[in-house]
Amino acid sequence: MFIPLDDLAARIQDGALVALPPDNSLTPSALARALVRRGVRGLRLVGVPVSGYATDLLIGAGCVAELDTSAVTLGEAGAAPRFLAALAAGEIVLRDATCPAMHTRLQAAEKGVPFIPMRGVLGSDLLAHRPDWTVIDNPFSPTKDPILLLPALAPDVGIFHAVMADDEGNVWVGRRRELATLAHASKRVLVTAERRFAGNLLADETLAPGVISGTYVEAVALAPRGTWPIGLLDEYPADAAHLLAYARAARTREGFAAYLAEHVASPVAAAAE
Amino acid sequence: MTPTPEERLAVALARLILDPAAPPARHIAVGAASPIPAAACWLVKRAGHPVRLSLLHREEANPFTEGTCELFDLTAQGRIDLFFLGGGQIDGTANINLLGTGEWPTAGTKFGGVRFPGSFGSAFMYMMTPRTILFREEHSPRVLVPRVDWISAPGVSPPDVFRRGTAQALLTGRCVFRFDPARARFALDQVHPGETVASVRAATGFDFDVPDTVAETPAPTDEELALLRGPVAAEMRATYPGFCARVWGAA
């Protein structure tokens, strides 16, 4: 079940549809760095429901062809500079969405149905730019009731960080249950974990509700401080100074290249993971 | 005590939350990157009003035990009474634009436009929440435009489109506008100290109504400032460290 981080990254094929959580959840930063080192190309990323540091890093490193997301932001560190640069240069295709649509589409895949209705959105210009979304008239309403239909979304690979993982592939994410939806909806799930749990996470009644069952998990790599520079629940806070430094450096191609050399490509950084 | 601009805005928002003319706000949700709305909500709660707060980005004791999708499920059912939204652009019919300006934002900035972060949950929340308070600190003709370049979420909808509510008001760094959904039009309600109807008019790209009398936005009381600087700041530091350090100094 446990494999080295770079082997986990090697399991993600070029061009895969890869879904990941943003910076307020359990973002797989260490895996994103490993993907940059592996030189993956043509990823189609999905923000669940938005995108942050890891996505900006992958875009800047030339790993991304398409992005389906509801927003891209570095939070208090500001705009995502490599996302903006790639968009301006026409290097990525962006499909704008809205947060509940991302969750709802994954929930449809979770239930094995091809589409799902959702309220709201009518009158938004998002709709005109999403040929994959459609509006129908509610067949159960006696009066006219237009409602949005969304196609199910089953990512090729779901990736996220977990606090604990056991030898059965059970992973503990606490209350971040949107990751359970992501895991249930994805064809394959690759997880990094802060630490190994000796024993079975599902054997403990207190821990079990925060566990995603190993049924869904293909492989786990241990990655201590695996969300850094993003924080991890109550384990460690975000490294705000580092994120600000990243946002500054990534404003230019040269600055971003220097950042990669220092924090992603160097053997020291890799060994620390 | 002299209030900071952020404290004035938080107090003005708190008064809009407590507006007796609006439907009651029993359960308020606060989304991403919203430190001033979050401060306003904590001020209302710490002043003793019975309100349930669900802050999406709070780490400690986050109420969403079913993940971030739970906020949207609660809202879909009508269990969230009030939400806050902003916009890179906001227009005179309360449309908000979080996408960008110029060519369709996916085309990028090479056509002279500006890309904003994205629509977040706005396209859903604005329509499914009974009350939305629009908030944007910058009050300038580039933000408050006659017509947004792109609609992330519409201010008003045709009668056959399911919608629980829309903007109650728009608070900016210069004034408070009230929104009348029946007429799809803003009216100036209060101007902040130092502003006039003329100065607001000059800084606003859209047309709006002006009643016979426009009050000055009331200043925060010493009690409100003490709450903001004490218990409210303490609640907010973990979620918004940069904002809290800037407004209230080191902990």
Coordinates of C-alpha atoms in Angstrom, one line a residue:
Chain A
M1 CA 0.0 0.0 0.0
F2 CA 2.8 2.4 0.9
I3 CA 5.1 3.4 -1.9
P4 CA 7.6 6.2 -2.3
L5 CA 6.3 9.7 -3.2
D6 CA 8.0 9.8 -6.6
D7 CA 6.5 6.4 -7.5
L8 CA 3.0 7.7 -6.6
A9 CA 3.7 10.6 -9.0
A10 CA 4.7 8.2 -11.7
R11 CA 1.3 6.6 -11.5
I12 CA -0.4 9.7 -12.9
Q13 CA -0.3 9.6 -16.7
D14 CA 0.2 12.5 -19.0
G15 CA -3.2 14.0 -20.0
A16 CA -5.0 12.5 -17.0
L17 CA -8.1 14.2 -15.6
V18 CA -6.9 14.9 -12.0
A19 CA -9.0 16.4 -9.3
L20 CA -7.6 18.0 -6.1
P21 CA -8.7 20.1 -3.2
P22 CA -7.6 23.8 -2.7
D23 CA -5.6 25.5 0.0
N24 CA -8.3 25.5 2.8
S25 CA -8.5 21.7 2.6
L26 CA -5.9 18.9 2.4
T27 CA -4.1 20.1 -0.6
P28 CA -1.4 17.6 -2.0
S29 CA 1.5 20.1 -2.3
A30 CA 4.2 17.5 -1.9
L31 CA 2.7 15.3 -4.6
A32 CA 2.3 18.4 -6.9
R33 CA 6.1 19.0 -6.4
A34 CA 6.8 15.4 -7.2
L35 CA 4.7 15.7 -10.4
V36 CA 6.7 18.7 -11.4
R37 CA 9.9 16.7 -10.9
R38 CA 8.5 13.8 -12.9
G39 CA 7.8 16.3 -15.8
V40 CA 4.1 15.3 -16.3
R41 CA 2.4 17.0 -19.2
G42 CA -1.1 17.8 -20.4
L43 CA -2.9 17.3 -17.1
R44 CA -6.6 18.3 -17.0
L45 CA -7.0 19.6 -13.5
V46 CA -10.2 19.9 -11.6
G47 CA -10.5 22.3 -8.6
V48 CA -12.7 20.8 -5.8
P49 CA -14.2 23.3 -5.8
V50 CA -11.5 26.0 -6.4
S51 CA -7.7 25.9 -7.0
G52 CA -4.7 27.3 -5.2
Y53 CA -1.0 26.9 -4.7
A54 CA -0.6 23.4 -6.0
T55 CA -2.5 24.2 -9.2
D56 CA -0.5 27.4 -9.8
L57 CA 2.8 25.5 -9.3
L58 CA 1.7 22.8 -11.8
I59 CA 0.6 25.4 -14.4
G60 CA 3.8 27.3 -14.0
A61 CA 5.9 24.2 -14.6
G62 CA 4.1 23.4 -17.8
C63 CA 2.3 20.4 -16.5
V64 CA -1.3 21.5 -17.2
A65 CA -3.4 21.7 -20.4
E66 CA -6.9 22.4 -19.0
L67 CA -8.4 23.6 -15.8
D68 CA -12.0 23.2 -14.7
T69 CA -12.5 25.3 -11.5
S70 CA -14.6 27.9 -9.7
A71 CA -11.7 30.2 -8.8
V72 CA -7.9 30.3 -8.7
T73 CA -6.4 32.2 -5.7
L74 CA -3.6 32.2 -3.2
G75 CA -5.8 33.5 -0.5
E76 CA -4.2 36.2 1.6
A77 CA -1.1 36.0 -0.7
G78 CA -3.3 37.3 -3.6
A79 CA -3.8 36.3 -7.2
A80 CA -2.2 33.1 -8.6
P81 CA 0.5 34.5 -10.9
R82 CA 1.4 31.5 -13.1
F83 CA -2.3 30.8 -13.7
L84 CA -2.8 34.4 -14.9
A85 CA 0.3 34.3 -17.1
A86 CA -0.6 31.0 -18.7
L87 CA -4.2 32.2 -19.3
A88 CA -2.9 35.4 -20.9
A89 CA -0.4 33.4 -23.1
G90 CA -3.2 31.0 -24.2
E91 CA -1.2 28.1 -22.7
I92 CA -4.2 26.6 -20.8
V93 CA -7.9 26.1 -21.5
L94 CA -10.0 27.3 -18.6
R95 CA -13.5 26.2 -17.9
D96 CA -15.2 28.5 -15.4
A97 CA -17.5 26.9 -12.9
T98 CA -19.2 27.6 -9.6
C99 CA -18.3 25.8 -6.3
P100 CA -21.5 23.8 -5.7
A101 CA -21.5 22.6 -9.3
M102 CA -18.1 20.9 -8.7
H103 CA -19.4 19.1 -5.6
T104 CA -22.7 18.2 -7.2
R105 CA -21.1 16.8 -10.3
L106 CA -18.9 14.6 -8.2
Q107 CA -21.9 13.5 -6.2
A108 CA -23.6 12.4 -9.4
A109 CA -20.6 10.2 -10.2
E110 CA -20.6 8.9 -6.7
K111 CA -24.2 7.8 -7.2
G112 CA -23.5 6.3 -10.7
V113 CA -26.0 8.6 -12.4
P114 CA -25.1 10.4 -15.7
F115 CA -26.4 13.9 -14.7
I116 CA -27.9 15.8 -11.8
P117 CA -30.0 18.9 -11.4
M118 CA -28.9 22.0 -9.4
R119 CA -30.6 25.2 -8.5
G120 CA -29.1 28.7 -9.2
V121 CA -26.8 29.7 -12.0
L122 CA -29.6 30.6 -14.5
G123 CA -28.8 34.1 -15.8
S124 CA -25.1 33.7 -15.1
D125 CA -22.7 34.0 -18.1
L126 CA -21.0 30.8 -16.9
L127 CA -23.8 28.9 -18.5
A128 CA -23.2 30.3 -22.0
H129 CA -19.6 29.2 -21.8
R130 CA -20.3 25.6 -20.5
P131 CA -21.6 23.7 -23.5
D132 CA -21.5 20.6 -21.2
W133 CA -24.2 22.1 -19.0
T134 CA -27.8 22.4 -20.0
V135 CA -31.1 23.7 -18.7
I136 CA -34.4 21.7 -18.7
D137 CA -37.9 22.3 -17.5
N138 CA -38.5 20.5 -14.2
P139 CA -40.6 17.5 -15.3
F140 CA -42.3 17.2 -11.9
S141 CA -43.5 20.8 -11.7
P142 CA -47.0 21.8 -12.8
T143 CA -45.7 25.2 -13.7
K144 CA -42.7 26.4 -15.7
D145 CA -39.6 25.7 -13.6
P146 CA -36.3 25.9 -15.6
I147 CA -33.4 24.1 -13.8
L148 CA -29.8 23.4 -14.6
L149 CA -28.6 19.9 -15.4
L150 CA -24.9 19.1 -14.8
P151 CA -23.1 16.0 -16.2
A152 CA -21.5 13.6 -13.7
L153 CA -17.8 14.1 -13.1
A154 CA -15.6 11.0 -12.6
P155 CA -12.0 12.1 -12.5
D156 CA -9.3 9.7 -13.8
V157 CA -7.4 10.3 -10.5
G158 CA -8.3 12.0 -7.3
I159 CA -5.3 13.2 -5.3
F160 CA -5.2 14.7 -1.7
H161 CA -3.2 14.6 1.5
A162 CA -4.4 12.8 4.6
V163 CA -3.3 13.1 8.2
M164 CA -3.0 9.3 8.7
A165 CA -3.0 6.2 6.6
D166 CA -3.0 2.5 7.7
D167 CA -1.7 -0.6 6.0
E168 CA -5.2 -1.3 4.6
G169 CA -5.2 1.9 2.7
N170 CA -7.7 3.6 5.0
V171 CA -6.9 7.3 5.3
W172 CA -8.1 9.8 7.9
V173 CA -9.1 13.3 6.7
G174 CA -11.3 14.3 9.6
R175 CA -14.3 16.5 8.7
R176 CA -13.1 17.2 5.2
R177 CA -15.7 15.0 3.8
E178 CA -15.6 16.7 0.4
L179 CA -12.5 14.5 -0.1
A180 CA -14.7 11.4 0.5
T181 CA -17.0 12.6 -2.3
L182 CA -13.9 13.1 -4.4
A183 CA -12.6 9.6 -3.6
H184 CA -15.9 7.9 -4.2
A185 CA -16.3 9.7 -7.6
S186 CA -12.7 9.2 -8.9
K187 CA -11.7 6.1 -10.9
R188 CA -8.4 6.0 -9.0
V189 CA -7.3 7.6 -5.8
L190 CA -3.7 8.4 -4.9
V191 CA -3.0 9.8 -1.4
T192 CA -0.1 11.3 0.4
A193 CA -0.2 11.0 4.2
E194 CA 1.4 12.9 7.0
R195 CA 2.1 9.6 9.0
R196 CA 1.4 5.9 9.1
F197 CA -1.2 4.7 11.6
A198 CA -0.2 1.4 13.3
G199 CA -3.4 -0.6 13.3
N200 CA -6.7 -0.3 11.5
L201 CA -8.3 3.2 11.4
L202 CA -11.7 1.8 11.0
A203 CA -11.4 -0.2 14.3
D204 CA -11.7 3.0 16.3
E205 CA -15.3 4.3 16.6
T206 CA -14.1 7.8 17.2
L207 CA -11.8 7.9 14.2
A208 CA -13.9 5.9 11.7
P209 CA -16.3 8.8 10.7
G210 CA -13.2 10.8 9.5
V211 CA -11.9 7.9 7.5
I212 CA -12.1 7.3 3.7
S213 CA -12.1 3.5 3.3
G214 CA -9.2 1.8 1.6
T215 CA -11.8 0.4 -0.9
Y216 CA -11.2 3.6 -2.9
V217 CA -7.5 4.1 -2.3
E218 CA -5.0 2.6 -4.8
A219 CA -1.8 3.7 -3.1
V220 CA -0.4 5.9 -0.4
A221 CA 3.0 7.7 -0.1
L222 CA 4.2 9.1 3.2
A223 CA 4.9 12.8 2.9
P224 CA 5.5 14.5 6.2
R225 CA 4.5 18.2 6.0
G226 CA 2.8 17.2 2.8
T227 CA 0.6 20.2 2.5
W228 CA 3.3 22.7 3.1
P229 CA 3.4 25.7 2.5
I230 CA -0.4 25.2 3.0
G231 CA -1.5 24.4 6.6
L232 CA -2.8 21.0 7.7
L233 CA -5.9 21.1 9.9
D234 CA -4.8 21.5 13.5
E235 CA -1.4 20.0 12.8
Y236 CA 0.5 23.0 11.5
P237 CA -0.5 26.4 10.2
A238 CA 0.1 27.8 6.7
D239 CA 3.5 29.2 6.0
A240 CA 2.2 32.7 5.1
A241 CA 5.7 34.2 4.6
H242 CA 6.6 31.4 2.1
L243 CA 3.3 31.9 0.2
L244 CA 3.9 35.6 -0.1
A245 CA 7.5 34.9 -1.3
Y246 CA 6.1 32.5 -3.8
A247 CA 3.5 35.0 -5.0
R248 CA 6.2 37.5 -5.5
A249 CA 8.7 35.2 -7.2
A250 CA 6.1 33.7 -9.5
R251 CA 5.2 37.0 -11.0
T252 CA 8.0 36.4 -13.6
R253 CA 9.0 33.3 -15.5
E254 CA 12.6 33.8 -14.1
G255 CA 11.4 34.2 -10.6
F256 CA 9.3 31.1 -10.9
A257 CA 12.2 29.1 -12.3
A258 CA 14.3 30.1 -9.4
Y259 CA 11.6 29.1 -7.0
L260 CA 11.4 25.6 -8.7
A261 CA 15.1 25.2 -8.5
E262 CA 15.2 26.1 -4.8
H263 CA 12.0 24.4 -3.5
V264 CA 11.0 21.7 -5.9
A265 CA 13.9 20.3 -8.0
S266 CA 16.7 20.3 -5.5
P267 CA 17.7 17.0 -3.9
V268 CA 17.5 18.6 -0.5
A269 CA 13.9 19.6 -0.9
A270 CA 13.1 16.2 -2.4
A271 CA 14.8 14.3 0.4
A272 CA 12.9 16.4 3.0
E273 CA 9.7 14.9 1.6
Chain B
M1 CA -11.3 55.6 20.4
T2 CA -10.7 56.4 16.7
P3 CA -12.0 53.7 14.3
T4 CA -9.9 52.4 11.4
P5 CA -11.6 52.3 8.0
E6 CA -12.0 48.5 8.3
E7 CA -13.6 48.9 11.7
R8 CA -16.1 51.5 10.3
L9 CA -17.0 49.0 7.5
A10 CA -17.4 46.1 9.9
V11 CA -19.7 48.1 12.1
A12 CA -21.7 49.3 9.1
L13 CA -22.1 45.7 7.9
A14 CA -23.2 44.7 11.4
R15 CA -26.0 47.3 11.3
L16 CA -27.1 46.0 8.0
I17 CA -27.2 42.4 9.4
L18 CA -29.4 43.6 12.3
D19 CA -31.6 45.8 10.1
P20 CA -35.1 45.3 11.6
A21 CA -36.7 45.9 8.2
A22 CA -35.0 42.9 6.7
P23 CA -36.0 39.2 7.3
P24 CA -34.2 37.9 10.4
A25 CA -30.7 36.5 10.0
R26 CA -30.6 33.5 12.3
H27 CA -27.9 31.6 10.4
I28 CA -25.2 33.6 8.5
A29 CA -22.5 32.0 6.4
V30 CA -19.2 33.7 5.5
G31 CA -17.2 32.5 2.5
A32 CA -13.6 32.7 1.5
A33 CA -11.4 35.8 1.8
S34 CA -14.0 37.9 3.7
P35 CA -12.3 39.3 6.8
I36 CA -14.5 42.4 7.1
P37 CA -17.8 40.5 6.8
A38 CA -16.4 37.9 9.2
A39 CA -15.6 40.7 11.7
A40 CA -19.1 42.1 11.3
C41 CA -20.7 38.7 12.0
W42 CA -18.5 38.1 15.1
L43 CA -19.4 41.7 16.3
V44 CA -23.1 40.8 16.0
K45 CA -22.6 37.6 17.9
R46 CA -20.3 39.0 20.6
A47 CA -22.8 41.9 21.1
G48 CA -25.2 39.2 22.4
H49 CA -27.5 38.6 19.4
P50 CA -28.6 35.0 19.0
V51 CA -27.1 34.1 15.6
R52 CA -25.5 31.0 14.2
L53 CA -22.3 31.7 12.3
S54 CA -20.9 29.2 9.8
L55 CA -17.5 30.4 8.6
L56 CA -16.3 28.3 5.7
H57 CA -12.6 28.9 6.3
R58 CA -12.5 28.6 10.0
E59 CA -10.2 25.8 11.1
E60 CA -11.1 25.4 14.7
A61 CA -14.5 24.0 15.4
N62 CA -15.6 24.3 11.7
P63 CA -19.3 23.5 11.6
F64 CA -19.2 21.7 8.3
T65 CA -18.7 18.1 9.2
E66 CA -19.8 16.9 5.8
G67 CA -17.2 18.9 3.9
T68 CA -17.4 22.2 2.1
C69 CA -20.3 21.0 0.0
E70 CA -22.4 21.1 3.2
L71 CA -22.5 25.0 2.9
F72 CA -24.2 24.7 -0.5
D73 CA -26.5 21.9 0.6
L74 CA -27.7 24.0 3.6
T75 CA -28.2 27.0 1.3
A76 CA -30.0 24.9 -1.3
Q77 CA -32.5 23.9 1.4
G78 CA -33.0 27.5 2.6
R79 CA -31.2 27.0 5.9
I80 CA -28.8 29.9 5.4
D81 CA -30.5 33.3 5.8
L82 CA -27.7 35.7 4.9
F83 CA -24.5 35.6 2.8
F84 CA -21.9 38.2 1.6
L85 CA -20.7 38.7 -1.9
G86 CA -18.4 41.1 -3.6
G87 CA -17.3 41.7 -7.2
G88 CA -14.5 42.9 -9.4
Q89 CA -17.4 44.8 -11.0
I90 CA -20.9 45.5 -9.6
D91 CA -23.5 47.2 -11.8
G92 CA -26.6 49.2 -11.2
T93 CA -28.9 46.2 -11.4
A94 CA -26.8 44.4 -8.8
N95 CA -25.2 42.0 -11.2
I96 CA -21.7 40.9 -9.9
N97 CA -18.7 40.0 -12.0
L98 CA -15.9 37.8 -10.4
L99 CA -14.7 36.6 -13.8
G100 CA -12.9 39.5 -15.5
T101 CA -13.2 42.3 -18.0
G102 CA -12.7 42.5 -21.7
E103 CA -12.9 39.4 -23.9
W104 CA -14.4 36.4 -22.3
P105 CA -12.0 35.9 -19.4
T106 CA -10.8 32.5 -20.6
A107 CA -9.2 34.4 -23.5
G108 CA -6.8 35.9 -20.9
T109 CA -5.4 39.3 -20.5
K110 CA -3.9 39.8 -23.9
F111 CA -7.0 41.6 -25.1
G112 CA -6.6 44.3 -22.5
G113 CA -8.9 42.8 -19.9
V114 CA -8.2 41.9 -16.3
R115 CA -8.8 38.4 -15.0
F116 CA -10.5 38.1 -11.6
P117 CA -10.1 35.0 -9.5
G118 CA -13.4 33.3 -10.6
S119 CA -17.0 33.1 -9.5
F120 CA -16.6 30.9 -6.4
G121 CA -20.1 29.9 -5.2
S122 CA -21.7 33.2 -6.2
A123 CA -23.8 31.9 -9.2
F124 CA -25.6 29.7 -6.7
M125 CA -25.5 31.5 -3.3
Y126 CA -26.8 34.8 -4.6
M127 CA -30.0 33.1 -5.9
M128 CA -30.5 30.6 -3.1
T129 CA -30.0 32.9 0.0
P130 CA -32.9 35.1 1.1
R131 CA -30.5 38.0 1.9
T132 CA -27.2 39.0 0.4
I133 CA -25.1 42.0 1.5
L134 CA -22.8 43.1 -1.3
F135 CA -19.6 44.5 0.0
R136 CA -16.7 46.1 -1.9
E137 CA -14.3 48.4 -0.2
E138 CA -13.1 50.1 -3.5
H139 CA -15.8 52.5 -4.7
S140 CA -14.7 53.8 -8.1
P141 CA -16.1 54.0 -11.6
R142 CA -14.0 50.9 -12.6
V143 CA -15.7 48.8 -9.9
L144 CA -19.2 50.2 -9.9
V145 CA -20.0 50.1 -13.6
P146 CA -23.2 50.8 -15.7
R147 CA -23.1 47.2 -16.9
V148 CA -20.7 44.4 -15.8
D149 CA -18.6 42.9 -18.6
W150 CA -19.6 39.4 -17.5
I151 CA -22.2 38.2 -15.1
S152 CA -21.0 35.7 -12.5
A153 CA -24.3 36.0 -10.7
P154 CA -27.4 38.0 -11.7
G155 CA -28.9 40.7 -9.5
V156 CA -32.4 39.9 -10.6
S157 CA -34.1 37.0 -12.4
P158 CA -37.3 36.5 -14.5
P159 CA -40.3 35.5 -12.4
D160 CA -40.2 31.9 -13.5
V161 CA -36.7 31.3 -12.3
F162 CA -36.5 29.9 -8.7
R163 CA -34.8 32.4 -6.5
R164 CA -35.1 33.1 -2.7
G165 CA -33.7 36.6 -2.6
T166 CA -31.1 39.1 -3.9
A167 CA -29.0 42.0 -2.7
Q168 CA -30.3 43.8 0.4
A169 CA -27.7 46.5 0.2
L170 CA -24.3 47.4 -1.2
L171 CA -21.7 48.7 1.3
T172 CA -18.6 50.4 -0.1
G173 CA -15.8 52.5 1.3
R174 CA -17.8 55.6 0.5
C175 CA -21.5 54.8 1.3
V176 CA -24.4 52.4 1.8
F177 CA -26.8 51.7 -1.1
R178 CA -30.1 49.9 -0.7
F179 CA -31.3 47.7 -3.5
D180 CA -34.9 47.5 -4.7
P181 CA -35.3 44.2 -6.6
A182 CA -38.7 45.2 -8.0
R183 CA -37.1 48.2 -9.8
A184 CA -33.6 46.5 -10.1
R185 CA -32.1 49.8 -8.9
F186 CA -30.0 51.1 -6.1
A187 CA -30.8 54.1 -3.9
L188 CA -28.2 55.9 -1.8
D189 CA -29.0 55.4 1.9
Q190 CA -26.0 56.6 3.9
V191 CA -22.7 58.4 3.1
H192 CA -19.6 57.8 5.2
P193 CA -17.9 60.8 6.9
G194 CA -16.2 63.1 4.4
E195 CA -18.4 61.9 1.5
T196 CA -21.4 63.7 -0.1
V197 CA -24.0 62.8 -2.6
A198 CA -21.9 64.6 -5.3
S199 CA -18.7 62.8 -4.3
V200 CA -20.5 59.4 -4.4
R201 CA -22.1 60.3 -7.7
A202 CA -18.7 61.2 -9.2
A203 CA -17.2 57.8 -8.1
T204 CA -20.1 55.7 -9.3
G205 CA -20.4 54.4 -12.8
F206 CA -24.1 53.4 -12.5
D207 CA -27.1 55.6 -12.0
F208 CA -28.9 55.4 -8.7
D209 CA -31.8 57.1 -6.8
V210 CA -31.2 59.7 -4.1
P211 CA -33.8 60.3 -1.5
D212 CA -34.6 63.8 -0.1
T213 CA -32.4 63.1 2.9
V214 CA -29.2 61.0 3.0
A215 CA -27.9 60.3 6.5
E216 CA -24.2 60.1 7.4
T217 CA -23.2 56.5 8.3
P218 CA -23.2 56.4 12.1
A219 CA -19.7 56.1 13.7
P220 CA -18.8 53.0 15.6
T221 CA -19.5 53.3 19.4
D222 CA -16.7 52.7 21.9
E223 CA -18.5 49.5 22.9
E224 CA -18.4 48.2 19.3
L225 CA -14.7 49.1 19.0
A226 CA -13.9 47.4 22.2
L227 CA -15.6 44.3 21.0
L228 CA -13.9 44.4 17.7
R229 CA -10.4 44.9 19.2
G230 CA -11.0 42.3 21.9
P231 CA -13.1 39.2 21.4
V232 CA -13.7 39.7 17.7
A233 CA -10.0 40.0 16.9
A234 CA -9.3 36.9 19.0
E235 CA -11.8 34.9 17.0
M236 CA -10.4 36.0 13.7
R237 CA -6.6 35.8 14.1
A238 CA -6.2 32.1 13.1
T239 CA -8.3 32.5 9.9
Y240 CA -7.1 35.9 8.8
P241 CA -3.6 36.5 10.3
G242 CA -2.6 39.1 7.7
F243 CA -5.7 41.1 8.0
C244 CA -5.7 41.1 11.8
A245 CA -2.0 42.1 12.0
R246 CA -2.7 45.0 9.7
V247 CA -5.8 46.3 11.4
W248 CA -5.2 45.4 15.1
G249 CA -1.4 44.8 15.3
A250 CA 0.4 41.8 16.6
A251 CA -1.5 39.6 19.0

